[in-house]
Coordinates of C-alpha atoms in Angstrom, one line a residue:
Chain A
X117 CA 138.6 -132.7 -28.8
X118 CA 140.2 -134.9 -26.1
X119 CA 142.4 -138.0 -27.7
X120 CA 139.5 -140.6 -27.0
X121 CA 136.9 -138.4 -28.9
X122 CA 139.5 -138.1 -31.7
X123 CA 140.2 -142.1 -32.0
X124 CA 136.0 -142.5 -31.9
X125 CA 135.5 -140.2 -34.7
X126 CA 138.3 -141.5 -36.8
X127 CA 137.3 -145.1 -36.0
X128 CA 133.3 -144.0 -36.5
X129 CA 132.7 -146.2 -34.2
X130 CA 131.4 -145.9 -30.3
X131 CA 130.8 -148.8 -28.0
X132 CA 130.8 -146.9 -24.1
X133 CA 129.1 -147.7 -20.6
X134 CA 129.7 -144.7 -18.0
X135 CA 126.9 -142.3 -17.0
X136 CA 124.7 -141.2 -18.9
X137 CA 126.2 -137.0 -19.1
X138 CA 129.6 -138.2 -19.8
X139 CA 128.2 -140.1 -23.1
X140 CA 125.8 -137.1 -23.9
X141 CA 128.8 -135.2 -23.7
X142 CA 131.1 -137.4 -26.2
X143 CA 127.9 -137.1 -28.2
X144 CA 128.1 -133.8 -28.2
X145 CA 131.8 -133.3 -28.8
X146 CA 131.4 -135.8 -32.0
X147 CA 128.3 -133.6 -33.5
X148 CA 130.3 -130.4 -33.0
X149 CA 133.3 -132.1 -34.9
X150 CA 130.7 -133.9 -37.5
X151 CA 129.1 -130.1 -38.1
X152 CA 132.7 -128.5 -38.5
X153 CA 133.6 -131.2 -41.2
X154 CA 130.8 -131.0 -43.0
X155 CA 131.0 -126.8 -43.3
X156 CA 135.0 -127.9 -44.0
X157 CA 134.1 -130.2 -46.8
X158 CA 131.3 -127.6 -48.0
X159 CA 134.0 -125.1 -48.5
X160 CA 136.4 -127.6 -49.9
X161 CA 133.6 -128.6 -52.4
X162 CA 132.8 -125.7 -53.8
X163 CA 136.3 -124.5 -54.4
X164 CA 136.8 -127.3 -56.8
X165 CA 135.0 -125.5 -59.8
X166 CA 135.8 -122.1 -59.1
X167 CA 139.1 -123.2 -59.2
X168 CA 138.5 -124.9 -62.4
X169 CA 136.2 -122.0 -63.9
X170 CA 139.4 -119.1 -63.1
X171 CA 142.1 -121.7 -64.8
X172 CA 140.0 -122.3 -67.4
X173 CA 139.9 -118.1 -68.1
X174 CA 143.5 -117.7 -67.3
X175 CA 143.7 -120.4 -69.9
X176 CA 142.0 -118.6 -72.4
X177 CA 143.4 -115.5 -71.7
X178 CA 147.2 -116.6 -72.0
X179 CA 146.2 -118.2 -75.4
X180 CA 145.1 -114.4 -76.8
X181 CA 147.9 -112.3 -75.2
X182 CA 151.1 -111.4 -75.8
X183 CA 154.3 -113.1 -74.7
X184 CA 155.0 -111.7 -71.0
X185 CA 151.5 -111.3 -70.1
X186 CA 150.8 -115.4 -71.8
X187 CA 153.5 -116.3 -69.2
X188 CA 151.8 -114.7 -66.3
X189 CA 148.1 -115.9 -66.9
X190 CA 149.7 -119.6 -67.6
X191 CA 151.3 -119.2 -64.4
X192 CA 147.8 -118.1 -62.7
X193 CA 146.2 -120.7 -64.8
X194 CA 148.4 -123.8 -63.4
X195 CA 148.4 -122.0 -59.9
X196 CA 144.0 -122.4 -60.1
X197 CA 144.8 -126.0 -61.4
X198 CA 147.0 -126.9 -58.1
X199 CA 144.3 -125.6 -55.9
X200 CA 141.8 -127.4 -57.5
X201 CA 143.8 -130.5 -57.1
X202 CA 144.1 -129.4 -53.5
X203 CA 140.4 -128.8 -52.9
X204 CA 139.6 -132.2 -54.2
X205 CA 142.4 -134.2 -52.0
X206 CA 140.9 -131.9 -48.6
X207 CA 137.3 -132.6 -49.7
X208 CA 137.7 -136.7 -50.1
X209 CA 139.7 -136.7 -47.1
X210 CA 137.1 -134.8 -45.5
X211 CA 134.1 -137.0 -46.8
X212 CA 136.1 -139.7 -45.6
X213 CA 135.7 -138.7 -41.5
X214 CA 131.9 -137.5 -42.2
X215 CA 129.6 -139.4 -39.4
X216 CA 126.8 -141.1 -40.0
X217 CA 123.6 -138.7 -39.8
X218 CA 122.0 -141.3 -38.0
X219 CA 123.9 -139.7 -34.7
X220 CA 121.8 -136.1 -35.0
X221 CA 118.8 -137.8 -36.5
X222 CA 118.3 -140.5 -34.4
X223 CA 120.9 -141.7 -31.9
X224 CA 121.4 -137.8 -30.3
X225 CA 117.6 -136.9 -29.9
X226 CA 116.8 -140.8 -28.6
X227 CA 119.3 -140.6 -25.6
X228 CA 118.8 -137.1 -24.8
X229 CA 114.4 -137.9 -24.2
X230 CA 116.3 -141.1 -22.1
X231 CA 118.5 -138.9 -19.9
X232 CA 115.0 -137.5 -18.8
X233 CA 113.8 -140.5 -17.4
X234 CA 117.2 -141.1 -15.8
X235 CA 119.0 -140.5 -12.4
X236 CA 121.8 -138.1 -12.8
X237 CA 125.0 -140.4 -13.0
X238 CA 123.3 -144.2 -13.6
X239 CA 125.1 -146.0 -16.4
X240 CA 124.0 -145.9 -20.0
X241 CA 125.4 -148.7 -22.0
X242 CA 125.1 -148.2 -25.7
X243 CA 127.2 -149.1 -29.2
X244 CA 126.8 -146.7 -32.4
X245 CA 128.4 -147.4 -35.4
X246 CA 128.7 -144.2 -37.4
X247 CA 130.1 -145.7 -40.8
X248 CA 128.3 -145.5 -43.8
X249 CA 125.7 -148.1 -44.6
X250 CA 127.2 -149.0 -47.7
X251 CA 130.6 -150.0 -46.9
X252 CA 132.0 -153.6 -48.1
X253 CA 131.4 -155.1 -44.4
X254 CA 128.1 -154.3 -44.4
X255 CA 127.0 -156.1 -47.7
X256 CA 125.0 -159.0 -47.1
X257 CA 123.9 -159.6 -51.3
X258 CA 124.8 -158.4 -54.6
X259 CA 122.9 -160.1 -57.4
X260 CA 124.4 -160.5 -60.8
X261 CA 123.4 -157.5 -63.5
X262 CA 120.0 -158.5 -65.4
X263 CA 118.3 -156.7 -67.5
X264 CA 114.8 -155.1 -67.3
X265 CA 113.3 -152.4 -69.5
X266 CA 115.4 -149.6 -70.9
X267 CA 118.2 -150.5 -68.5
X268 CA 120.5 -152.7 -69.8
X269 CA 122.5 -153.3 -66.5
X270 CA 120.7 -153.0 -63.2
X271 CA 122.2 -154.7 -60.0
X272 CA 121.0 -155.0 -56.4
X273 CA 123.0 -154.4 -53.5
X274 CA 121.4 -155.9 -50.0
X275 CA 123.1 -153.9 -47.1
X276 CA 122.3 -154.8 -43.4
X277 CA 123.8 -151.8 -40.3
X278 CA 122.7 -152.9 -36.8
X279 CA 124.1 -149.6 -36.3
X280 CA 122.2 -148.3 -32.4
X281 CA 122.1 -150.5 -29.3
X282 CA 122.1 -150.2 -25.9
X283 CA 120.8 -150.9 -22.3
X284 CA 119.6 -148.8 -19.5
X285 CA 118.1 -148.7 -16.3
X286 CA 115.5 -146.1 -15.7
X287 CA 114.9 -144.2 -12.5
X288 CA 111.5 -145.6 -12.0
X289 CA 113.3 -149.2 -12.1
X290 CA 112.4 -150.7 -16.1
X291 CA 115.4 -151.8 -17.7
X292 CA 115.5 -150.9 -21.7
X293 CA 117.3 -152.6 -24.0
X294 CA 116.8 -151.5 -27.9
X295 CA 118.3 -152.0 -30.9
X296 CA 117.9 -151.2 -34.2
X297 CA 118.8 -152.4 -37.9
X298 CA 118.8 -150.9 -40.6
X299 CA 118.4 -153.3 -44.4
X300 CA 119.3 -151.3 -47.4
X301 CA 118.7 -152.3 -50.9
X302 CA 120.5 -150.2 -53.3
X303 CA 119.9 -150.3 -56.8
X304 CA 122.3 -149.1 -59.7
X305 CA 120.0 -149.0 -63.1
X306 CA 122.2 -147.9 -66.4
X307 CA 120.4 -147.6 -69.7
X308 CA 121.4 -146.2 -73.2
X309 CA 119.4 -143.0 -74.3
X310 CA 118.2 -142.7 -77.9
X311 CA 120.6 -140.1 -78.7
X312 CA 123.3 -142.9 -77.8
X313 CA 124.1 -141.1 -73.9
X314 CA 124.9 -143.4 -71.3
X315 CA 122.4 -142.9 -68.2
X316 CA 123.2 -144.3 -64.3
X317 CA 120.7 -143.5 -61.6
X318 CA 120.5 -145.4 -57.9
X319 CA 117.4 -145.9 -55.7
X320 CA 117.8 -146.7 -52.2
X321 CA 115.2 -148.6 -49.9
X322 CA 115.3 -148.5 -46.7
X323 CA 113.4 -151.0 -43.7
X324 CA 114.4 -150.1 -40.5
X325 CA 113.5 -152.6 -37.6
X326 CA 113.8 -151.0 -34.0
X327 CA 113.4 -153.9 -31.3
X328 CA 112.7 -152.5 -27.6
X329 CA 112.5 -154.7 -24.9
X330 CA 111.2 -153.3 -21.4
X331 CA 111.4 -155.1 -18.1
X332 CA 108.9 -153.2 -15.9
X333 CA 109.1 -154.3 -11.9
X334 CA 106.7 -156.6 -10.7
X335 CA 106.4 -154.5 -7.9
X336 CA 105.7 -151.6 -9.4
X337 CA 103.7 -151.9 -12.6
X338 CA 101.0 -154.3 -13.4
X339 CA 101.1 -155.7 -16.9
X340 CA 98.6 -157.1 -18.7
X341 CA 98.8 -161.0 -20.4
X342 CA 99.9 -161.2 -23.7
X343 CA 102.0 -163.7 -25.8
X344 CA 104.7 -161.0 -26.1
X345 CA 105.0 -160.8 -21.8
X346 CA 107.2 -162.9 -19.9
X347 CA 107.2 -162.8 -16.1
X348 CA 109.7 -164.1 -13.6
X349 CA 109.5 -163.0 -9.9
X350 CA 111.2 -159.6 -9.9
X351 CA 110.2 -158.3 -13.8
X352 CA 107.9 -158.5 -16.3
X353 CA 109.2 -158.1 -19.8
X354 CA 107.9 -157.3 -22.5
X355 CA 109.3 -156.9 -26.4
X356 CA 108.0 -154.7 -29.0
X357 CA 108.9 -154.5 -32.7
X358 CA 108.2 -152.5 -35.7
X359 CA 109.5 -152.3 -39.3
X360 CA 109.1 -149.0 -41.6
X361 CA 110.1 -149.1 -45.1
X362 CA 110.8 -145.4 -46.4
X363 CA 112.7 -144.6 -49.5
X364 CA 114.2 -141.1 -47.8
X365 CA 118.4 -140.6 -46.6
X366 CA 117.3 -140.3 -42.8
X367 CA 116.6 -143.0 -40.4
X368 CA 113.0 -142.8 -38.9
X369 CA 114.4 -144.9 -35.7
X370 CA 113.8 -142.5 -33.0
X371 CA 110.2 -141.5 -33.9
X372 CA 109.9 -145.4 -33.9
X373 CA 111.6 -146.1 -30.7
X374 CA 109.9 -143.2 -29.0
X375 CA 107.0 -145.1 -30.1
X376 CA 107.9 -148.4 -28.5
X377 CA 108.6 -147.6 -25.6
X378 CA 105.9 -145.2 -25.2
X379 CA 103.4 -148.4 -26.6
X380 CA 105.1 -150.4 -23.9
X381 CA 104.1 -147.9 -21.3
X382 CA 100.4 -147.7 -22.5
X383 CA 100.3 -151.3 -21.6
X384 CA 101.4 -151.2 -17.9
X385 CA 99.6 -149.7 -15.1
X386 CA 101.0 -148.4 -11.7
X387 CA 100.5 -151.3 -9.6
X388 CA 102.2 -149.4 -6.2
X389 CA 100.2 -149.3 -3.2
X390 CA 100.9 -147.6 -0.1
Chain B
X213 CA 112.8 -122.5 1.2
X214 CA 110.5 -124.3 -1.0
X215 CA 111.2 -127.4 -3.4
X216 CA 111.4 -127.0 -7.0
X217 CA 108.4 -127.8 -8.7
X218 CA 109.4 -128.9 -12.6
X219 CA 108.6 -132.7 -13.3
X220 CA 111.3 -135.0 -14.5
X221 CA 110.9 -137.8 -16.9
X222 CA 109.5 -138.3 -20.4
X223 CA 107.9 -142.0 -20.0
X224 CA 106.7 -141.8 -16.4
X225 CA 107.0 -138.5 -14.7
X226 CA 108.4 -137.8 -11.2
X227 CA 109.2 -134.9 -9.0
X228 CA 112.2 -132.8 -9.4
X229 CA 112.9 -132.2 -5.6
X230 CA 115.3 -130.3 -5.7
X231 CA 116.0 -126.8 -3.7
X232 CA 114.2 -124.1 -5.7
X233 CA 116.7 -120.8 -6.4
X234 CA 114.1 -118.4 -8.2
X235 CA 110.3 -118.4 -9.6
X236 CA 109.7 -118.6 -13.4
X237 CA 108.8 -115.3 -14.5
X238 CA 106.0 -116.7 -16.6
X239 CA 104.5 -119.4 -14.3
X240 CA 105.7 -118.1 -11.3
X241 CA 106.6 -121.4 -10.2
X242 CA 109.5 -121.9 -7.8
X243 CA 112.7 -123.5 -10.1
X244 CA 115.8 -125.1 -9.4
X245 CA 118.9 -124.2 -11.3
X246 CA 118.5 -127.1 -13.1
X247 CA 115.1 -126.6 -14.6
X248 CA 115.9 -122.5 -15.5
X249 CA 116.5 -121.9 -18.9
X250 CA 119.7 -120.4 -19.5
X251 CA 118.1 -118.5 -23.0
X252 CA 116.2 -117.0 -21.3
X253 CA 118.9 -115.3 -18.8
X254 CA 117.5 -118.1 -16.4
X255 CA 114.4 -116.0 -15.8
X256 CA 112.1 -119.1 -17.6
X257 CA 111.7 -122.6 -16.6
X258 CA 112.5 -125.0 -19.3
X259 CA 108.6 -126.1 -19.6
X260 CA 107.8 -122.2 -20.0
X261 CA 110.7 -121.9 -22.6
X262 CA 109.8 -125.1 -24.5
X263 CA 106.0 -124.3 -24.8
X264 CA 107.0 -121.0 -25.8
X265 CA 109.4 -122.3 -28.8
X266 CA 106.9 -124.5 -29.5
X267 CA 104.2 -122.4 -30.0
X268 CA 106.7 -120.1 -32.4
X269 CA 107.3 -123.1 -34.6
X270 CA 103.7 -123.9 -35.0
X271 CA 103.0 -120.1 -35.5
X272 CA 105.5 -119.8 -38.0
X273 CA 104.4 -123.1 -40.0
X274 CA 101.2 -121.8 -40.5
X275 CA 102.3 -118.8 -42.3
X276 CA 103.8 -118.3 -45.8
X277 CA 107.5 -117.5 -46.7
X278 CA 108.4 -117.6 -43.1
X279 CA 112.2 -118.4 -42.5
X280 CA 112.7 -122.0 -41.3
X281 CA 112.9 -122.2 -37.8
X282 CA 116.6 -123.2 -36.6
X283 CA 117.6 -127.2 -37.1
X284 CA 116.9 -129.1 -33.3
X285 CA 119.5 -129.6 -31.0
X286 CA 118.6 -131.8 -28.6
X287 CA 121.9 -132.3 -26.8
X288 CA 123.1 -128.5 -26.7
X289 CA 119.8 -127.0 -26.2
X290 CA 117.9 -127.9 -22.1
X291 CA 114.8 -127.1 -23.4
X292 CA 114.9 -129.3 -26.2
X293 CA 113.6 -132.2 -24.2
X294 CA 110.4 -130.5 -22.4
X295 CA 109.6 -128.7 -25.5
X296 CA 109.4 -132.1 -27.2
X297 CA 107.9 -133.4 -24.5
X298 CA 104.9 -131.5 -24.5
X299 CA 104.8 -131.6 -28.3
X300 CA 104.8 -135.4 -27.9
X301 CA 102.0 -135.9 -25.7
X302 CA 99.5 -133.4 -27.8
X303 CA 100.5 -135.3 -31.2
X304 CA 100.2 -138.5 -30.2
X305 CA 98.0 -138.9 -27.8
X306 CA 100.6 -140.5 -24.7
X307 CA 99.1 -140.3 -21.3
X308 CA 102.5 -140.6 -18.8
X309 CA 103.0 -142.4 -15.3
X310 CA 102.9 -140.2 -12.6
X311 CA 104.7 -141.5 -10.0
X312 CA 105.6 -138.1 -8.3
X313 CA 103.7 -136.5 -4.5
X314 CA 103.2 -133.3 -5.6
X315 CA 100.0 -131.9 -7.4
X316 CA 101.0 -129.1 -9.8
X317 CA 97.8 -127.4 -12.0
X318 CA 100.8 -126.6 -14.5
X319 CA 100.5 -130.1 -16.3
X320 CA 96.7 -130.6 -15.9
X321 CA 96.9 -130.2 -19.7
X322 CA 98.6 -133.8 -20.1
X323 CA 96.7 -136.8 -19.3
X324 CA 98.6 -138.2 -16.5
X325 CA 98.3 -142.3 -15.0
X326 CA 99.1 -142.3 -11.1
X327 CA 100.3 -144.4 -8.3
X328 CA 97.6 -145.1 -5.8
X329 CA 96.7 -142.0 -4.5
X330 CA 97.1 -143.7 -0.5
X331 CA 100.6 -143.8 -2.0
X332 CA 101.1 -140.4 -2.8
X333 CA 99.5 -138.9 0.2
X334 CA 101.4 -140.9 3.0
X335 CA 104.6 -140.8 0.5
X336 CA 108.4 -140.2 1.2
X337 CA 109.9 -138.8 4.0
X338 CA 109.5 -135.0 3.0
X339 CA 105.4 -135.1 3.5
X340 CA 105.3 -132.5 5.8
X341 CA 106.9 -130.1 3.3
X342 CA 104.4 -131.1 0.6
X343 CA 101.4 -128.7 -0.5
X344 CA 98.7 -130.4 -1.1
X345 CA 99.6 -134.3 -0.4
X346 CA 97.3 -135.7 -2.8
X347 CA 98.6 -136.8 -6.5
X348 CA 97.7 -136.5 -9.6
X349 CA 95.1 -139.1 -10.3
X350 CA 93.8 -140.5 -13.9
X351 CA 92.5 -137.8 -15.8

């Protein structure tokens, strides 16, 4: 990786405007290094209770042997301890540079169905945030714990990620801008079991808003009136919404922004004449 | 030489242009470098080799205990984009602009939305190297 695709994935963080194959290919760059940490961190992960499991039986071992072979297998033993330490230190630090799925759900697929409808080298100005949803600056709410039910302690977290925007101009002449933003509520439920076990479980919704706006060319496309069209001499413009609420870890926003724009296009007709 | 015959564009399609280097071995249409699929040992065109992946996916769906087809990658792979292309407009219905000159039976199967056809007939300066010099009107 060059140093500027190192500094984006360590800041998770990309905010660019150059043409549009020199941003697919820092995309690119970043989902090779995402899919190498995350097969890094899967190793790293499972390691941790092997590790355990052989120290644990080295353990056991030492404590029914005799004297040289006890100090061996305690050896072993504290040697399986030290890697596990190890693996757990390489798999938070790995967890800790882990990008956003968004980028291969959403953000990758979106501007890769853009670059068709773009020349080869216009400018494609867009802003990613690759950080998890859930981090303290992204908090909007936190209610105090209530009760309700079984659970004696439940509170609700409100998180809000404008994480995707950007701005293009397309080859037949509409200029895109989209954005979308992502309002999390996650909620951490604890209860007490009748056998006296203590229980934590977290539910996540999700509502996604993706906001398009197209500005078609007068000159080229006819639009039809609507309240959501505004007209000045050169473009007409129109902006499109839609909310989904799904309960699942990925991001529906490029099914819904495929959508949009593809809505806004159903509403224009080629107005060229020779 | 002839021009290469692929159609650009998702939202509103357009002509390729380009020189062509080699026919598709499937559709025997001429193809720029561009539009050849490199899987294929650039013997396909990238709407040959989508439709073709495509049509494995669905294949494969419909049967029990197949393996699950290799994750999308829509970045690394240049087929990835007229392979969703095509599976776009048959699920959901989305007629594109066409704002191109040339007529090409290839994409009859997508409902297309043209230009005015005076347009595409007297269109750019390359008319006398056109086949037919009529577009694609609303099908």
């Amino acid at each position: 990786m060059t140093p500027e695709q190192r500094q984006i994935a360590a800041a998770r963080q990309l905010g660019v405007n150059r043409p549009v194959d020199e941003v697919l290919d820092l995309l690119r760059a970043l989902l090779d290094f995402d899919a190498t940490m995350a097969a890094k961190r899967k190793k790293a992960g499972c390691s941790i209770p092997l590790a355990i499991v052989v120290a644990i039986f080295f353990f056991v071992v030492a404590g029914n042997t005799s004297d040289t072979t006890r100090t061996i297998m305690t050896a072993l033993a504290l040697l399986c301890v030290a890697a596990a330490i190890a693996a757990i230190v390489f798999f938070l630090r790995f967890r800790r540079q882990d990008l956003s799925d968004n980028l291969r759900t959403a953000a990758a697929p979106f501007l890769a169905v853009l670059r068709e409808d773009m020349n080869a080298g216009d400018p494609l100005h867009v802003d990613i945030d690759l950080r998890p949803y859930d981090i303290e600056e992204k908090k909007k709410k936190q209610s105090e714990p209530y009760k309700k039910g079984a659970y004696y302690k439940i509170i609700d977290r409100l998180f809000v990620d404008p994480w995707f925007r950007g701005s293009v101009a397309l080859a037949d002449g509409t200029k895109v801008h989209w954005k979308v933003i992502e309002h999390v509520v996650k909620r951490d439920k604890t209860k007490k079991t009748s056998r006296g076990k203590i229980k934590s479980k977290t539910k996540i919704k999700r509502k996604t808003v993706a906001v398009v706006t197209l500005g078609f060319p007068v000159k080229e496309y006819a639009v039809k009136t609507a309240d959501d069209v505004k007209r000045d001499e050169k473009r007409t413009t129109l902006k499109l919404a839609r909310k989904r609420k799904t309960d699942g870890a990925d991001s529906p926003a490029f099914g819904m922004l495929i959508d949009l724009m593809a809505e806004g296009y159903k509403r224009v007709s080629p107005a060229r004449s020779a | 030489m002839e021009r290469c015959r692929a159609k650009r564009g998702f939202f509103s399609l357009r002509d390729c242009g380009e020189m062509s280097v080699k026919q598709c071995a499937l559709c025997a249409r001429p193809m720029c470098s561009q539009h050849l699929s490199p899987m294929s040992g650039f013997t396909r065109c990238l709407d040959c080799d989508g439709r073709a992946a495509e049509k494995d996916v669905v294949a494969q769906k419909s049967q029990k205990n197949a393996p699950k087809p290799p994750p999308e990658q829509p970045l690394s792979d240049p087929a990835w984009s007229h392979r969703y292309r095509d599976r776009y407009y048959s699920t959901a219905g989305y007629a594109p602009i066409y704002a191109g000159a040339y007529y090409d039976s290839y994409y009859d199967r997508y409902d297309t939305r043209s230009f005015d056809s005076d347009m595409a007939s007297s269109g750019p300066s390359t008319a006398t190297e056109r086949e037919s010099g009529t577009g694609i009107g609303d099908s």
